Every structure is written in structure tokens, then in C-alpha cells.
Amino acid sequence: MKRVTTVDDLRRQLAVWRGAGDRIALVPTMGNLHAGHLELVQQARQLADRVVVSIFVNPMQFSAGEDFDGYPRTLDQDIIRLSDAGADLLFQPGEAEIYRRPLENETLVEVPNISDILCGAFRPGHFVGVATVVCKLLNMSQPNLALFGEKDYQQLLVICRMVEDLSIPVEIRGVPTVREEDGLALSSRNSYLSLEERARAPSIYRVLRETASAIIGGDKEYHRLEQMALSRLAEAGLKPDYFVIRRAQDLGVPAPGDEELVILATACLGRARLIDNLKLSAM
Ligand code: PAF
């Protein structure tokens, strides 16, 4: 696997591959790679000739008081995992390569409405940081396609909307969430959980599944289902930020007749903020 740290070197290598007719996939990450990220690389290998992975812990998407400084950085281990997974190129820029100016003077990309609800309401500015860095990474590498995990479902929709609105010539692919055997969605932040918290963490997926079963069974009282789920999460010792049933396409509140739904939940457990979702068809 090749490794580059500058946009010039990235573009030089990509020009060679593009010149040979290769199709290029980008997998943007913040490192601390787990099986969920490696699944993105596997999918990318099936869809493209060359797989580029970026590792950049993006300061712009962390609010003051969040875990930017303590975010797990495991570069040596990440490099071994990416080589074993068959990535062709690691783009590992320093902060000055991505942001040429102090962050407050940078041009921002803001995707309205969808960025301010759910996680965006609890993490003001988070999705501006995500959209801005993803826009930059797409412009720097100009891939044919880019892959993102469906675990961060709202992030995926923000990125799709940005690509559509800004006419960025790239195909965005969502890849299904990879889970532990007990259902816990893989996340870099799971490493913050103590043993006792880890044992309680799968309750978020269990409550998502129970709610999905109720909807599939014909229960349409979504507000009541949301309230019941919040109580169940609290009983399991989690502190939920939200548990909502929304339209899968745009996260709007479902109207009668809307069938493609997504249930989204976020809850704090110790130092970790767990996030998960489940898509379903309410026929
Ligand atoms: O999902 C992530 O790891 C990050 O939000 C992303 C998409 C790499 C942007 O920094």
C-alpha cells in the first residue's frame, strides 16, 4: 500500500491510475479502524480498481468540550489493517494540508435543515464540519465513488444532499452497519466503554429491533412507540438523546402512507455516545 500526506502526491498517484483507465473509490475515515471500516474497503474493492482510504481526525466536526484530543489514534495498527484489507493508497494529511487557514476563516459547506435536527441539534456545527471536510476530500481526490457506513445515517444523508446540491461528480454508496455478535454497532468510540457499560450497550439495538417489530406488526402510534423506547433505554441504564421514527429518505416526520422508515437512536453511556439506526418498510 502506498502512503501520501500531501494533496500534490495524492493527485500525482491518482492521475497515473486514472490514465490507465482505473476506477477509483474513496473511503474517508478518522482512523482507529475496525471491521466496519474494513467492510467499506472490501465493498470498495468490488466496485473499483483502486481503493484510496483517508485518515484525518477532522477538528472542524468536534465541538468545544468534545473528544477531539482524546479521540483514539492508532495509525500503526490502521496501516497494517488497511494493507491486509487490500487498500491501494492511504492519504494521511496533516491538519495544515486540509485547512490552509484558521478554522474560523475557512469556507464552510452547510447543508440546511437536515444538519440541524437529531445529532445536529445535540452537536451544533458538527455536520458543517463533516460536509466541509468531505467536500474537500472529494475535491482533492475526485474519485468515481465514495463509501460511508450506514451507522451514521444522518451523516450519509447530509453527504448525499451536499453532492446533489453542489453537483459533485461522484457516486455515494452507503454500506450496512457491521455489528458485534450481540448486536452492538461497531464504532471507534466503543473503546470508551467499561466492561460493565459494554454489557449494557447492546440494549440500544435490542430496543430498535423491538420497535421495528411493533411497526411491522401494524402499530402506527409512532409517538407512543418512541416514548416507550426512551423508557426502555433509560431502564437499561442509558441516557438517550433521542429515539425517533422518521422517513428514511429525508428524516421527515412520517405522514400516513409513508412506508420507508428509519428508526434512529442516540444514547450516552459513560464517556461513549452510542448511535444506531434500523431501516424498515412499514407495509
Ligand atoms: O464518519 C467519519 O468517520 C467522519 O465523519 C468522516 C466521514 C470521515 C468525516 O470526517
PDB file of N, CA and C and ligand atoms in Angstrom, residues 28-30 37 56 58 61 71 126 130 133-134 137 148 152 155 159, ligand 1:
ATOM      1  N   PRO A  28     -13.417   7.688   3.152  1.00  0.00           N
ATOM      2  CA  PRO A  28     -12.940   8.654   4.148  1.00  0.00           C
ATOM      3  C   PRO A  28     -13.131   8.105   5.568  1.00  0.00           C
ATOM      4  N   THR A  29     -12.108   8.229   6.406  1.00  0.00           N
ATOM      5  CA  THR A  29     -12.220   7.767   7.801  1.00  0.00           C
ATOM      6  C   THR A  29     -11.486   8.739   8.724  1.00  0.00           C
ATOM      7  N   MET A  30     -11.708   8.524  10.027  1.00  0.00           N
ATOM      8  CA  MET A  30     -10.917   9.264  11.024  1.00  0.00           C
ATOM      9  C   MET A  30      -9.969   8.289  11.721  1.00  0.00           C
ATOM     10  N   HIS A  37     -15.015  -0.332   9.124  1.00  0.00           N
ATOM     11  CA  HIS A  37     -14.236   0.375   8.104  1.00  0.00           C
ATOM     12  C   HIS A  37     -13.701  -0.616   7.063  1.00  0.00           C
ATOM     13  N   PHE A  56      -8.076  11.130   8.663  1.00  0.00           N
ATOM     14  CA  PHE A  56      -7.914  12.520   9.125  1.00  0.00           C
ATOM     15  C   PHE A  56      -8.920  12.753  10.247  1.00  0.00           C
ATOM     16  N   ASN A  58     -10.873  15.047  11.969  1.00  0.00           N
ATOM     17  CA  ASN A  58     -11.266  16.373  11.485  1.00  0.00           C
ATOM     18  C   ASN A  58     -11.675  17.300  12.634  1.00  0.00           C
ATOM     19  N   GLN A  61     -15.327  19.031  12.943  1.00  0.00           N
ATOM     20  CA  GLN A  61     -16.597  18.385  13.269  1.00  0.00           C
ATOM     21  C   GLN A  61     -16.748  18.077  14.759  1.00  0.00           C
ATOM     22  N   TYR A  71      -9.601  11.515  21.022  1.00  0.00           N
ATOM     23  CA  TYR A  71     -10.112  10.576  20.018  1.00  0.00           C
ATOM     24  C   TYR A  71      -9.031   9.528  19.717  1.00  0.00           C
ATOM     25  N   HIS A 126     -21.623  20.294  13.953  1.00  0.00           N
ATOM     26  CA  HIS A 126     -20.985  19.008  13.606  1.00  0.00           C
ATOM     27  C   HIS A 126     -21.094  18.705  12.111  1.00  0.00           C
ATOM     28  N   VAL A 130     -18.492  18.079   9.009  1.00  0.00           N
ATOM     29  CA  VAL A 130     -18.460  16.847   8.201  1.00  0.00           C
ATOM     30  C   VAL A 130     -18.576  17.196   6.716  1.00  0.00           C
ATOM     31  N   VAL A 133     -15.360  18.918   5.321  1.00  0.00           N
ATOM     32  CA  VAL A 133     -14.178  18.070   5.113  1.00  0.00           C
ATOM     33  C   VAL A 133     -14.428  17.034   4.018  1.00  0.00           C
ATOM     34  N   VAL A 134     -15.648  16.504   3.947  1.00  0.00           N
ATOM     35  CA  VAL A 134     -15.921  15.510   2.906  1.00  0.00           C
ATOM     36  C   VAL A 134     -15.877  16.176   1.533  1.00  0.00           C
ATOM     37  N   LEU A 137     -12.246  16.510   0.702  1.00  0.00           N
ATOM     38  CA  LEU A 137     -11.617  15.220   0.364  1.00  0.00           C
ATOM     39  C   LEU A 137     -12.058  14.754  -1.025  1.00  0.00           C
ATOM     40  N   PHE A 148     -19.535   5.235   2.639  1.00  0.00           N
ATOM     41  CA  PHE A 148     -19.732   5.658   4.028  1.00  0.00           C
ATOM     42  C   PHE A 148     -20.610   4.617   4.727  1.00  0.00           C
ATOM     43  N   ASP A 152     -23.909   5.871  10.611  1.00  0.00           N
ATOM     44  CA  ASP A 152     -24.108   7.320  10.729  1.00  0.00           C
ATOM     45  C   ASP A 152     -25.071   7.737   9.626  1.00  0.00           C
ATOM     46  N   GLN A 155     -25.483  11.433   8.760  1.00  0.00           N
ATOM     47  CA  GLN A 155     -24.279  11.893   8.041  1.00  0.00           C
ATOM     48  C   GLN A 155     -24.352  11.486   6.568  1.00  0.00           C
ATOM     49  N   ILE A 159     -24.357  14.017   3.352  1.00  0.00           N
ATOM     50  CA  ILE A 159     -23.360  13.934   2.271  1.00  0.00           C
ATOM     51  C   ILE A 159     -24.052  13.759   0.914  1.00  0.00           C
TER      52      ILE A 159
HETATM   53  O1  PAF B   1     -17.619   9.068   9.676  1.00  0.00           O
HETATM   54  C1  PAF B   1     -16.486   9.550   9.839  1.00  0.00           C
HETATM   55  O2  PAF B   1     -15.538   8.854  10.230  1.00  0.00           O
HETATM   56  C2  PAF B   1     -16.269  11.029   9.592  1.00  0.00           C
HETATM   57  O3  PAF B   1     -17.374  11.772   9.962  1.00  0.00           O
HETATM   58  C3  PAF B   1     -15.850  11.340   8.138  1.00  0.00           C
HETATM   59  C4  PAF B   1     -16.957  10.979   7.166  1.00  0.00           C
HETATM   60  C5  PAF B   1     -14.594  10.579   7.800  1.00  0.00           C
HETATM   61  C6  PAF B   1     -15.571  12.841   8.001  1.00  0.00           C
HETATM   62  O4  PAF B   1     -14.551  13.255   8.850  1.00  0.00           O
END
